[in-house]
PDB file of C-alpha atoms and ligand atoms in Angstrom:
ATOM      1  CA  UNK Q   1     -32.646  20.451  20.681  1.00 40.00           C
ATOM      2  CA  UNK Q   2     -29.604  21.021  22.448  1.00 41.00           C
ATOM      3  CA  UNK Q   3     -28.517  23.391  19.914  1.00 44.00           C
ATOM      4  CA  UNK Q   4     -31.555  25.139  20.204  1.00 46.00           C
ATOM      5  CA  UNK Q   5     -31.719  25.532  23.972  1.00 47.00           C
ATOM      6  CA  UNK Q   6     -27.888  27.093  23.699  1.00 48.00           C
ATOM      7  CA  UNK Q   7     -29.253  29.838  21.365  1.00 48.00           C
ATOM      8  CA  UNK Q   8     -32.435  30.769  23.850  1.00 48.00           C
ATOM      9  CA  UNK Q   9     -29.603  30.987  26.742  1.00 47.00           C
ATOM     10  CA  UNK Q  10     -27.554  33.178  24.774  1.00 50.00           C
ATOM     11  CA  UNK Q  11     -30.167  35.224  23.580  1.00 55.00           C
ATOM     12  CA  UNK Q  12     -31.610  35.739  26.606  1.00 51.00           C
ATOM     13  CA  UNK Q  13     -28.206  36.835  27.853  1.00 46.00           C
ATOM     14  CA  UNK Q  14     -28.047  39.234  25.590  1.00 51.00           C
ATOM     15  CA  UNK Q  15     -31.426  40.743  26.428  1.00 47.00           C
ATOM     16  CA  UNK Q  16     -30.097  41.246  30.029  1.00 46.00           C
ATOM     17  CA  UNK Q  17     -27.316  42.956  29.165  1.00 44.00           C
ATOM     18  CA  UNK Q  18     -28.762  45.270  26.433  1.00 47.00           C
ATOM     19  CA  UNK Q  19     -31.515  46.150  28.538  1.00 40.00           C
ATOM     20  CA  UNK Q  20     -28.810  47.935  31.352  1.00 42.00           C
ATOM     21  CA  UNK Q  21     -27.573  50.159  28.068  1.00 45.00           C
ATOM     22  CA  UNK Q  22     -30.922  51.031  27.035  1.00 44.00           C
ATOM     23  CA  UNK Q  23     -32.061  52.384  30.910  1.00 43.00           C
ATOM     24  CA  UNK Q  24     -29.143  54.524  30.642  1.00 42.00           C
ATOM     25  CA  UNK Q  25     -30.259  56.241  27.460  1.00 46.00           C
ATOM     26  CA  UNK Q  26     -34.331  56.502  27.354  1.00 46.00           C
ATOM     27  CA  UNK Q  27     -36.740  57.499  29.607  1.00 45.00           C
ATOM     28  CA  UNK Q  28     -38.369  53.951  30.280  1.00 44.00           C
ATOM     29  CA  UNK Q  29     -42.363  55.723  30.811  1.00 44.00           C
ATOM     30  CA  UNK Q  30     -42.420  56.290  26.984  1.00 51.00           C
ATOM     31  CA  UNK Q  31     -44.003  53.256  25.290  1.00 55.00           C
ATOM     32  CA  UNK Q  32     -41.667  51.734  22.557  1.00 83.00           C
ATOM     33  CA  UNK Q  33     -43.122  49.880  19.443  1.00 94.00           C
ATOM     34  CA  UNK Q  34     -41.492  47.227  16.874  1.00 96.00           C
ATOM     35  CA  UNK Q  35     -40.569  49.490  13.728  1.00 97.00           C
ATOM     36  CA  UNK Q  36     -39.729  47.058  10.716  1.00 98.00           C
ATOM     37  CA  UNK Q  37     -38.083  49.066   7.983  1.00 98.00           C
ATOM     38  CA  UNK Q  38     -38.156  47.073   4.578  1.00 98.00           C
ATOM     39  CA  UNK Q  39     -35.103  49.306   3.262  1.00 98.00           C
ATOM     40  CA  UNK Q  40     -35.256  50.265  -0.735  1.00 98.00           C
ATOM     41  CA  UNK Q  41     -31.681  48.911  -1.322  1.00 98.00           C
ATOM     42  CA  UNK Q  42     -32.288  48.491  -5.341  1.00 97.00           C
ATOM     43  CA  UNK Q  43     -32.893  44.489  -6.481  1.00 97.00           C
ATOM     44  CA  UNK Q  44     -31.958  42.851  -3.593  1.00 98.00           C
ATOM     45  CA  UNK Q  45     -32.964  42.657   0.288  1.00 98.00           C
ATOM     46  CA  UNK Q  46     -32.540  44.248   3.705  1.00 98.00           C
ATOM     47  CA  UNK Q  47     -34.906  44.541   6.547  1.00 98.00           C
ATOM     48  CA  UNK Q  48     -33.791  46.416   9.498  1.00 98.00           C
ATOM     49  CA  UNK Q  49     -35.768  45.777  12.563  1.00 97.00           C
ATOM     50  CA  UNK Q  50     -35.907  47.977  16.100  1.00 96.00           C
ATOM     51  CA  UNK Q  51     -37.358  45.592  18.931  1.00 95.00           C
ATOM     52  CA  UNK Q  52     -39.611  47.444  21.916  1.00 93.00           C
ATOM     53  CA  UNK Q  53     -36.547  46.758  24.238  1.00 89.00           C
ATOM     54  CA  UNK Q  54     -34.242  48.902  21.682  1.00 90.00           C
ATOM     55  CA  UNK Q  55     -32.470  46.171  20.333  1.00 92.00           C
ATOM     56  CA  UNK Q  56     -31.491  46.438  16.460  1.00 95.00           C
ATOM     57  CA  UNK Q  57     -31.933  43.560  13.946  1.00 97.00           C
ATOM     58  CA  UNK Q  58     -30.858  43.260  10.200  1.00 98.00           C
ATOM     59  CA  UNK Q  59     -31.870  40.467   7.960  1.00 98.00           C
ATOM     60  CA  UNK Q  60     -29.717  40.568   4.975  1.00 98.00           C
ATOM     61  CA  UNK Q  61     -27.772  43.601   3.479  1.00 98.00           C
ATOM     62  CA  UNK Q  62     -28.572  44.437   0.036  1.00 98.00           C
ATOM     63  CA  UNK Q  63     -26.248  44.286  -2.938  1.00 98.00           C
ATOM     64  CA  UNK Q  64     -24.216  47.629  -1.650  1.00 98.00           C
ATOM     65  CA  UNK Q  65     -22.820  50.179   0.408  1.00 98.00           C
ATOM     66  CA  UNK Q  66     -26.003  51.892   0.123  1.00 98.00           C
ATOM     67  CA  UNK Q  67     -26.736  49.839   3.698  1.00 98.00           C
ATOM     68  CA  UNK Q  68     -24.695  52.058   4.885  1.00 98.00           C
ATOM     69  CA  UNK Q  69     -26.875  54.975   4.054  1.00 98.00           C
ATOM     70  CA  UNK Q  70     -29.895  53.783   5.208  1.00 98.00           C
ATOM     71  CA  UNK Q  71     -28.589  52.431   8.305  1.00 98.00           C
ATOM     72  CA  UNK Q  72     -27.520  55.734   9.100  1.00 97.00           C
ATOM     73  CA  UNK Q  73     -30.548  57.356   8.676  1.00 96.00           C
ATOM     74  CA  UNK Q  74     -31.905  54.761  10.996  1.00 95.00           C
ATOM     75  CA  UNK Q  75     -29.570  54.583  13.807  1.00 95.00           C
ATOM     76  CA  UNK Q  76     -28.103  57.302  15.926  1.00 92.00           C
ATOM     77  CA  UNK Q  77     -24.669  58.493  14.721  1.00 91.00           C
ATOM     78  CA  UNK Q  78     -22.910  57.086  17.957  1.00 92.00           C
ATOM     79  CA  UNK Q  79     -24.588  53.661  17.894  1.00 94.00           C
ATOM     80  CA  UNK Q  80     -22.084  51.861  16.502  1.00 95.00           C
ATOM     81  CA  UNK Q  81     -23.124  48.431  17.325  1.00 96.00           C
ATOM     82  CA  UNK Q  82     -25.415  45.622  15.830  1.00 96.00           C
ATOM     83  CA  UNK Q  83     -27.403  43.435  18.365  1.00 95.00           C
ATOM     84  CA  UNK Q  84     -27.921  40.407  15.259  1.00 96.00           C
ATOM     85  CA  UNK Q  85     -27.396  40.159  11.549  1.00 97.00           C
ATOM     86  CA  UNK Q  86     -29.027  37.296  10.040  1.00 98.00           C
ATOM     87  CA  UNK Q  87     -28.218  36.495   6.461  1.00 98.00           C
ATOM     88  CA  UNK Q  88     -30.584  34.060   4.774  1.00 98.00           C
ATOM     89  CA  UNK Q  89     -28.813  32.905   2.256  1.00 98.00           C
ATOM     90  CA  UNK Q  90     -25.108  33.973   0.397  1.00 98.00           C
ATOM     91  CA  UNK Q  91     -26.464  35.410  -2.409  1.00 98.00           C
ATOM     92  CA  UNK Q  92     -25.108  38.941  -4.060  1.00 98.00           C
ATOM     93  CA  UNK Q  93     -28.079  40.909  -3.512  1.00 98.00           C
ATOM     94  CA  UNK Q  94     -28.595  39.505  -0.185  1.00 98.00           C
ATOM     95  CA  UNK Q  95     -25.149  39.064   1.223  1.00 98.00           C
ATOM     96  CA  UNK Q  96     -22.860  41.931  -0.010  1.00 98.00           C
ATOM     97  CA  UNK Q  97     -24.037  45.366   2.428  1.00 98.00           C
ATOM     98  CA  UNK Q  98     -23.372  42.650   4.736  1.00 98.00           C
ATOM     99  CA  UNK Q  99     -19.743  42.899   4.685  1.00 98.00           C
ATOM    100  CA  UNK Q 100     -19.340  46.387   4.417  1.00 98.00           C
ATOM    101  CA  UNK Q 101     -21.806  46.668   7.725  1.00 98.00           C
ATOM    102  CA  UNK Q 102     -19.378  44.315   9.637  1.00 98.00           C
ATOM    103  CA  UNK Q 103     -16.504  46.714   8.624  1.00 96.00           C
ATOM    104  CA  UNK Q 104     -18.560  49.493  10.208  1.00 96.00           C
ATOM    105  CA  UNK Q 105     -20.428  48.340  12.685  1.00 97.00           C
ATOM    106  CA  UNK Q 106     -19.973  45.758  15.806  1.00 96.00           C
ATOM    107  CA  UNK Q 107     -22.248  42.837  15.778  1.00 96.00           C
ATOM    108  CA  UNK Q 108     -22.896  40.666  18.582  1.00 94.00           C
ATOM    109  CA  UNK Q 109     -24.749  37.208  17.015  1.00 94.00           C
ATOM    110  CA  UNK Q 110     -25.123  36.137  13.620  1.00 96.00           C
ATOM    111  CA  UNK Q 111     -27.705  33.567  12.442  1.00 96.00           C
ATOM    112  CA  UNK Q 112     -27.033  31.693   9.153  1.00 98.00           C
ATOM    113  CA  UNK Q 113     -26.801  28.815   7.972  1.00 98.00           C
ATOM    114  CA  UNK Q 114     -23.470  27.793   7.152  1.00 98.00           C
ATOM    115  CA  UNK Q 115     -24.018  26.686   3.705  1.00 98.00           C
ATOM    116  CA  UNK Q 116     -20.900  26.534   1.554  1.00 97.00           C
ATOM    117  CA  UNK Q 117     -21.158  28.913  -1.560  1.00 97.00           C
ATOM    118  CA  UNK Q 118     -17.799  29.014  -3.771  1.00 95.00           C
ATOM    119  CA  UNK Q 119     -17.778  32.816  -4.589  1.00 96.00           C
ATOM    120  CA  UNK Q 120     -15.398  35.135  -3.727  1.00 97.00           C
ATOM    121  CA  UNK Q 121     -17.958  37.060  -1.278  1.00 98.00           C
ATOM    122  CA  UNK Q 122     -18.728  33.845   0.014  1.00 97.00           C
ATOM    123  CA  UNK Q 123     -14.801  33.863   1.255  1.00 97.00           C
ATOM    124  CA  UNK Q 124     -15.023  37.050   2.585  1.00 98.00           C
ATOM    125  CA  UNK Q 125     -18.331  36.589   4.612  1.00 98.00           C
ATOM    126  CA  UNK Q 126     -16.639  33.598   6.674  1.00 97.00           C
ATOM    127  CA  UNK Q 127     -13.075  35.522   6.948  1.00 97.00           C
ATOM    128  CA  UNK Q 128     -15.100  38.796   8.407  1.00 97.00           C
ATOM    129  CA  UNK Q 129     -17.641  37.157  10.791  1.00 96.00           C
ATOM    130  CA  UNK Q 130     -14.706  35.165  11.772  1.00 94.00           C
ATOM    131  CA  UNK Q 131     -12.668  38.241  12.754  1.00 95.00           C
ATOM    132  CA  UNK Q 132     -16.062  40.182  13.642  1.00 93.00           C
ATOM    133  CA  UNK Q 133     -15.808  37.519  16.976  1.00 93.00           C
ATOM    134  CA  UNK Q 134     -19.717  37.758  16.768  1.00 93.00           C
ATOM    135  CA  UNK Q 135     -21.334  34.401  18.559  1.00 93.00           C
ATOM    136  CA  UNK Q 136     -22.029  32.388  15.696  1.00 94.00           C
ATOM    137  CA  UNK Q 137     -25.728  30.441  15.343  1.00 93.00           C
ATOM    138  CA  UNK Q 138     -26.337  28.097  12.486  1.00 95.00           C
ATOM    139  CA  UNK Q 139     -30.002  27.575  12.495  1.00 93.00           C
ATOM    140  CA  UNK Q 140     -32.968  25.564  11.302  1.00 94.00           C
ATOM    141  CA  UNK Q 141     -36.603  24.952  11.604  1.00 95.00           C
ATOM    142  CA  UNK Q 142     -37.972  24.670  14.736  1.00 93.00           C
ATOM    143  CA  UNK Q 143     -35.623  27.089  17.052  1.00 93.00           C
ATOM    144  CA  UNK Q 144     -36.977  30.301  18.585  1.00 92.00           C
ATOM    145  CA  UNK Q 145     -35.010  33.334  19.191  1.00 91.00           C
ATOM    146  CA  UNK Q 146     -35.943  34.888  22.256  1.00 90.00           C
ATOM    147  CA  UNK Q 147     -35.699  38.895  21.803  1.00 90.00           C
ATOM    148  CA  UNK Q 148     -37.884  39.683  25.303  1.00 86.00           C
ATOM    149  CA  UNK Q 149     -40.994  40.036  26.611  1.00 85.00           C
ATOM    150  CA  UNK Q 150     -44.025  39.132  23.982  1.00 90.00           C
ATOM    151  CA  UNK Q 151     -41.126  38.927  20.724  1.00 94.00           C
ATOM    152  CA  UNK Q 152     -39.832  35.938  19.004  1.00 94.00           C
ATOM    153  CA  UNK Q 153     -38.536  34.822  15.764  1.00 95.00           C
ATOM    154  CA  UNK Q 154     -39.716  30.999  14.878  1.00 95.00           C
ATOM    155  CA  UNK Q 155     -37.190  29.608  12.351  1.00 96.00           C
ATOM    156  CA  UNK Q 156     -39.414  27.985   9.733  1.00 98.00           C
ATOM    157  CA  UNK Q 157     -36.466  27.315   6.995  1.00 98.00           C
ATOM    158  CA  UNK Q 158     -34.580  25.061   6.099  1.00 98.00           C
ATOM    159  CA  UNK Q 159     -35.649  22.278   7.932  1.00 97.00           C
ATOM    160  CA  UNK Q 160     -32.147  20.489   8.551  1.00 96.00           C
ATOM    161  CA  UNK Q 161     -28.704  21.616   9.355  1.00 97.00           C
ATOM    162  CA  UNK Q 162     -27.085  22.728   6.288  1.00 98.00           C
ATOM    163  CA  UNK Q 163     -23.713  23.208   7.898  1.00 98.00           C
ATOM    164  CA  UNK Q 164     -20.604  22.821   5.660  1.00 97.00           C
ATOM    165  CA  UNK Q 165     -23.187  21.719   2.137  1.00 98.00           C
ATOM    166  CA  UNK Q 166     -22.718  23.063  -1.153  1.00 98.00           C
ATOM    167  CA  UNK Q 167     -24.866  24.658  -3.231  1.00 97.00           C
ATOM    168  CA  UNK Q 168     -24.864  26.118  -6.391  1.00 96.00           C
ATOM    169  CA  UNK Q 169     -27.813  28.492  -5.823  1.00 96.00           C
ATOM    170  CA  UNK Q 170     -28.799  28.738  -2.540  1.00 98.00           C
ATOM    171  CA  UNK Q 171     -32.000  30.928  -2.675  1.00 98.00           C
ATOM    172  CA  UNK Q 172     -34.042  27.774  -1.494  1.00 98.00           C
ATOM    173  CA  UNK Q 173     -31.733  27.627   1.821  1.00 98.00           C
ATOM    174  CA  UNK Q 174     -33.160  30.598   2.565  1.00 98.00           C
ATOM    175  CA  UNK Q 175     -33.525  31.493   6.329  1.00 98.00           C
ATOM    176  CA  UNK Q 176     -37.379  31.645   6.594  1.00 98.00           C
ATOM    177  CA  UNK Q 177     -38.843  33.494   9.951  1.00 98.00           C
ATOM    178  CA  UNK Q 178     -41.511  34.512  11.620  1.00 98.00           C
ATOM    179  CA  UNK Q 179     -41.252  37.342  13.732  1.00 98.00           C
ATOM    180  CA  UNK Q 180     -43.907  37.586  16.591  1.00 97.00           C
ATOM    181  CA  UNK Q 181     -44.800  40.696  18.620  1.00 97.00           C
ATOM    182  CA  UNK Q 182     -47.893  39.468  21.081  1.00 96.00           C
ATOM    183  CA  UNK Q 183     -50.828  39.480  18.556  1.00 97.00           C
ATOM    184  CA  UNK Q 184     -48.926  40.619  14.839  1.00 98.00           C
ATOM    185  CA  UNK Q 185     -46.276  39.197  12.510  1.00 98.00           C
ATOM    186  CA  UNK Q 186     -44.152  39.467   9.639  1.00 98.00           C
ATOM    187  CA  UNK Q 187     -43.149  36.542   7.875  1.00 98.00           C
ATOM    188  CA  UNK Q 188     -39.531  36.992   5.960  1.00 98.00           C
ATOM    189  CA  UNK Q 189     -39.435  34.403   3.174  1.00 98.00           C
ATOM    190  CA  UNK Q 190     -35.654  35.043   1.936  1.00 98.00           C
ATOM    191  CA  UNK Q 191     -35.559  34.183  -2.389  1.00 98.00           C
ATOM    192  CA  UNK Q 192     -37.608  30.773  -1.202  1.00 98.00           C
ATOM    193  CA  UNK Q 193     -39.123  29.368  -4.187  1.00 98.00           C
ATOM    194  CA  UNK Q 194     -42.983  27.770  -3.792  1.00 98.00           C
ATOM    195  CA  UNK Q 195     -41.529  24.220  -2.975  1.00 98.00           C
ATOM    196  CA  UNK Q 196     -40.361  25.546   0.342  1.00 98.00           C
ATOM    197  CA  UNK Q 197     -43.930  27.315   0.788  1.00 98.00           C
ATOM    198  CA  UNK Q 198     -45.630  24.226   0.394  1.00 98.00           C
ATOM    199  CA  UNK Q 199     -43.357  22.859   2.835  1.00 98.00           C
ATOM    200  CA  UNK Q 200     -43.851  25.527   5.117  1.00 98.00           C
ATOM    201  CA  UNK Q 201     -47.515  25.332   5.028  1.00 98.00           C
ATOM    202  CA  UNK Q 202     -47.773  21.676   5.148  1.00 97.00           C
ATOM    203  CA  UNK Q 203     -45.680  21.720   8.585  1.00 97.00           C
ATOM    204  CA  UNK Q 204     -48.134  23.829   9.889  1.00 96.00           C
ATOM    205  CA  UNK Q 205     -51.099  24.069   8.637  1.00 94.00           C
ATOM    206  CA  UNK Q 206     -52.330  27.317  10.949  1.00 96.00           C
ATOM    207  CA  UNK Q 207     -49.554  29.683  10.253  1.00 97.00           C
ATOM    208  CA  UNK Q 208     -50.714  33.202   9.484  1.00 98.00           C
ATOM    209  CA  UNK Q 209     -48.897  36.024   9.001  1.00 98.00           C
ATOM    210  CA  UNK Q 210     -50.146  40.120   9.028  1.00 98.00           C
ATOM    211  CA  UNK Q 211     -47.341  40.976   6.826  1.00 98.00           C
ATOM    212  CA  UNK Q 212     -45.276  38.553   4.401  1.00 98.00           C
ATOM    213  CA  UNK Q 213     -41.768  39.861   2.292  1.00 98.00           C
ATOM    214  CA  UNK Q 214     -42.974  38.317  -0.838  1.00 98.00           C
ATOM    215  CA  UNK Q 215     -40.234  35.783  -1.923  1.00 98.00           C
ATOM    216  CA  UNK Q 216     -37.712  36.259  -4.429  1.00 98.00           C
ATOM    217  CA  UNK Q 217     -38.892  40.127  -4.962  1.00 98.00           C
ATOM    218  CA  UNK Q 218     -42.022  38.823  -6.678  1.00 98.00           C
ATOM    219  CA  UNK Q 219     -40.512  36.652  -8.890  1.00 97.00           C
ATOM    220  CA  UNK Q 220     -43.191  33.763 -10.319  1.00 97.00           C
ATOM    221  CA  UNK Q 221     -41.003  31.420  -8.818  1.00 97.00           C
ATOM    222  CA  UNK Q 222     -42.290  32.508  -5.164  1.00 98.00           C
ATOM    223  CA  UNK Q 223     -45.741  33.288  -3.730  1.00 98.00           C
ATOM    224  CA  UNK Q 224     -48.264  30.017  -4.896  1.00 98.00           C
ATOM    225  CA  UNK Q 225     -51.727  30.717  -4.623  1.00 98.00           C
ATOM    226  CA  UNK Q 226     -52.069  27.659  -1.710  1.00 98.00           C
ATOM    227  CA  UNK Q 227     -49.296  29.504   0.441  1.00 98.00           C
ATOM    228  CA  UNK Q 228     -51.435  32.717  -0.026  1.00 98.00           C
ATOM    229  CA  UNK Q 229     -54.797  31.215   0.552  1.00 98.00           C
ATOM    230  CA  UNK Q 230     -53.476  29.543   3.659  1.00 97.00           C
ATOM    231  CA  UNK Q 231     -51.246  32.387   5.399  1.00 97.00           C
ATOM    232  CA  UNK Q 232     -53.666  35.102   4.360  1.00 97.00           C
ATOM    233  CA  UNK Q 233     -51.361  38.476   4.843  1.00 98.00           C
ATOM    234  CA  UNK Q 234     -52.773  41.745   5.150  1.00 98.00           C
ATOM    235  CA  UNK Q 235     -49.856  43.631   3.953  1.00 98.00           C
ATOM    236  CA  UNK Q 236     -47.463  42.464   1.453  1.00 98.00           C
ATOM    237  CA  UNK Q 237     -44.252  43.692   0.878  1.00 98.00           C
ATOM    238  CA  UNK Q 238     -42.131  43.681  -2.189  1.00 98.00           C
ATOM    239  CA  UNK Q 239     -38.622  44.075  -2.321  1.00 98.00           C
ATOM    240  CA  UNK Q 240     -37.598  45.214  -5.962  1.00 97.00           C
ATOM    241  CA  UNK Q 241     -35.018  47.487  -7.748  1.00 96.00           C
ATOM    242  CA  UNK Q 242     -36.205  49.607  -9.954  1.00 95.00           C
ATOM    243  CA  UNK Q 243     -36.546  48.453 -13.992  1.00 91.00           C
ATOM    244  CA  UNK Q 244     -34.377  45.373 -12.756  1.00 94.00           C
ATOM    245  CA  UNK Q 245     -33.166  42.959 -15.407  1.00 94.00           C
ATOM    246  CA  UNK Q 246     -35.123  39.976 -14.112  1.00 95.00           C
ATOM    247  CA  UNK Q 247     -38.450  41.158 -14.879  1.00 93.00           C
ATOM    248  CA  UNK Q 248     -39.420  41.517 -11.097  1.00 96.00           C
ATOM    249  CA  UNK Q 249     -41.990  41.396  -9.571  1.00 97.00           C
ATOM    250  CA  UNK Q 250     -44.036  38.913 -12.019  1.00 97.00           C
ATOM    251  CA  UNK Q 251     -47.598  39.768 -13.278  1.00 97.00           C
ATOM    252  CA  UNK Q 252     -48.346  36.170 -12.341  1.00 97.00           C
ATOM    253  CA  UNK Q 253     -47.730  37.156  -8.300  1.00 98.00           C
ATOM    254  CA  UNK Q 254     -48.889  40.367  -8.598  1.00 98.00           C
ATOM    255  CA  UNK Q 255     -52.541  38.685  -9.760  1.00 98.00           C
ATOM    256  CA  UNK Q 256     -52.327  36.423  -6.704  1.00 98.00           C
ATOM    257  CA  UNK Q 257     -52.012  39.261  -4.230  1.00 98.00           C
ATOM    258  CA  UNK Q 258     -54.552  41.076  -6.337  1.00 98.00           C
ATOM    259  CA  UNK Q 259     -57.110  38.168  -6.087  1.00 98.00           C
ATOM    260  CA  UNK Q 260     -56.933  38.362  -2.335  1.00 98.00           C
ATOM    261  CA  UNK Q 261     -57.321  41.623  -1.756  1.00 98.00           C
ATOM    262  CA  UNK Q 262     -53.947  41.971  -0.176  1.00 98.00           C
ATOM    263  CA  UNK Q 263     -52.406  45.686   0.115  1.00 98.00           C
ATOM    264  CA  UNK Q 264     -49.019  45.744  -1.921  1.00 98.00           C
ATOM    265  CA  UNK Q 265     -46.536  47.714  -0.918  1.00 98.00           C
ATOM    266  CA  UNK Q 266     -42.977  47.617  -3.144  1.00 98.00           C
ATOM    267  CA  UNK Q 267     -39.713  49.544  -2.424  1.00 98.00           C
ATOM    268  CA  UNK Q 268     -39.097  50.822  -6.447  1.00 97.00           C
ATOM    269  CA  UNK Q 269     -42.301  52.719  -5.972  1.00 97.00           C
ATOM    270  CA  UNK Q 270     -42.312  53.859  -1.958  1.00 97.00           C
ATOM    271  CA  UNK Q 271     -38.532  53.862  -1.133  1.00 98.00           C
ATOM    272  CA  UNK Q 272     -38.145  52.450   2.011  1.00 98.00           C
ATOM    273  CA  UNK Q 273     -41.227  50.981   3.428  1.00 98.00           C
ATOM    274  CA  UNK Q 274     -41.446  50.906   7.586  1.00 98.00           C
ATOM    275  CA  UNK Q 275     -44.462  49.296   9.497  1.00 98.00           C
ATOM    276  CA  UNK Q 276     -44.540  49.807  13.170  1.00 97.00           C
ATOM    277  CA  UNK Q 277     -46.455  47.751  15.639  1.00 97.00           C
ATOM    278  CA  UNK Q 278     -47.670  48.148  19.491  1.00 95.00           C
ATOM    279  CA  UNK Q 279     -48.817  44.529  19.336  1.00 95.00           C
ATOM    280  CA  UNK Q 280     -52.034  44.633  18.264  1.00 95.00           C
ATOM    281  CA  UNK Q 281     -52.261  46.876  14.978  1.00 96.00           C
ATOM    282  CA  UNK Q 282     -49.762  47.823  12.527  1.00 97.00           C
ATOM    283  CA  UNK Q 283     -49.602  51.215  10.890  1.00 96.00           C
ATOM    284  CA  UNK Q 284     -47.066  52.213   8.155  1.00 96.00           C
ATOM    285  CA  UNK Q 285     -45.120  55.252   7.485  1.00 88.00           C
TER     286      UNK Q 285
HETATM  287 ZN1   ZN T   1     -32.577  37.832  -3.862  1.00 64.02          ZN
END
């Protein structure tokens, strides 16, 4: 709990301070909206995220420098500065536009989970965010992340502190949020597999979502037909390279999201995929 109150502080300092930059550059009368941009970074992830209040979220970074290209398309050539990264797990296709973006860019927090991972980018992860002097936040299920008025992540995944443990794969440490802007939501699953779902689901037996990032880019090990039944998204969002080796996404989830009716939307066929939000309804671009 303690932990968790420290990371609302800080947060919420961070809000203050961002929010004197942000008068200084837009006229405050025009209404801002939550853009999520689901970034087509080839078989991997990255989800870039503007807040209301101007502040700039990525979860994860894709397995290249291509980041960099999409972050610049997304960000104005002289904002050189990251409010929070979160990575949700150390994987490849997850974790390596990561460390070029904190060569480029200046990050202020960083939420992960601290899970040891004995690869080489694993190394250069801990030596970067070390030297990056971003405030560090290991979380777990059960914190909130304060971003401002009306918007909140809930950490869902994993449900203990996985500080300093070893895994071999580490897609079911995944990070697993829910990001809340007043009356919508976008669940981000990570490469969970379906015993975290059922975890999920059985810890709260009411959670919803508008739009979920299918888990593990469709793969059959990801998306059970309870978890869908239960969090009932209207938009689902699949993050896939094109003709990738693994067979991705599976007919098997592809049937689910079929079955109930859900709208898919994948980044090998749209590119990047953004859905913006005012709070109430969601529209994409
Ligand atoms: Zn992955």
């Amino acid at each position: 709990m303690q932990r968790n109150n420290d990371a609302l502080v800080v947060l919420g300092i961070l809000f203050f301070f961002n929010i004197l930059a942000w008068i200084a550059v837009y006229d405050l009368s025009q209404p801002r909206f939550l853009e999520v941009t689901f970034f087509d970074v080839g078989q991997g992830d990255s989800i870039f995220i503007e807040t209301p209040q101007g502040h700039q979220i990525l979860i994860d970074g894709g397995p290249s420098s291509i980041i960099l290209e999409k972050l610049a398309e997304e960000m104005p050539f002289w904002d050189r500065t990251i409010d929070l990264i979160i990575l949700t797990h150390p994987e490849h296709d997850h974790l390596a536009g990561l460390l070029q973006v904190l060569e480029r860019y200046k990050v202020d927090y960083i939420l992960w989970t601290g899970i040891v991972r004995d690869t080489n980018e694993n190394k250069e992860w801990r030596k970067l965010i070390e030297e990056e002097g971003a405030e560090i936040k290991i979380v777990q299920a059960g914190q909130e992340i304060r971003l401002g008025e009306g918007i909140y992540f809930d950490i869902l995944n994993p449900f203990e502190n996985l500080e300093g443990k070893e895994f071999k794969n580490s897609n079911n440490t995944s990070i697993i949020s829910l990001l809340v802007f007043n009356q919508n939501s976008f669940l981000f699953t990570g490469d969970a597999y379906k015993s975290v779902e059922k975890k999920i689901i059985g810890a709260d037996a009411n959670l919803k979502t508008d739009v979920l990032k299918v888990g593990h880019h469709g793969s059959k090990t990801s998306t059970s037909e309870e978890f869908i039944e239960q969090i009932l998204p209207k938009i689902a969002v699949i993050s896939v390279g094109k003709s990738n080796r693994y067979g991705h996404p599976h007919q098997e989830t592809l049937a689910i999201l079929k079955e109930y009716g859900i709208r898919v939307l994948r980044t090998d066929e749209e590119g990047d995929i953004k859905i913006i939000s005012d709070g109430a309804n969601l529209k994409i671009k």
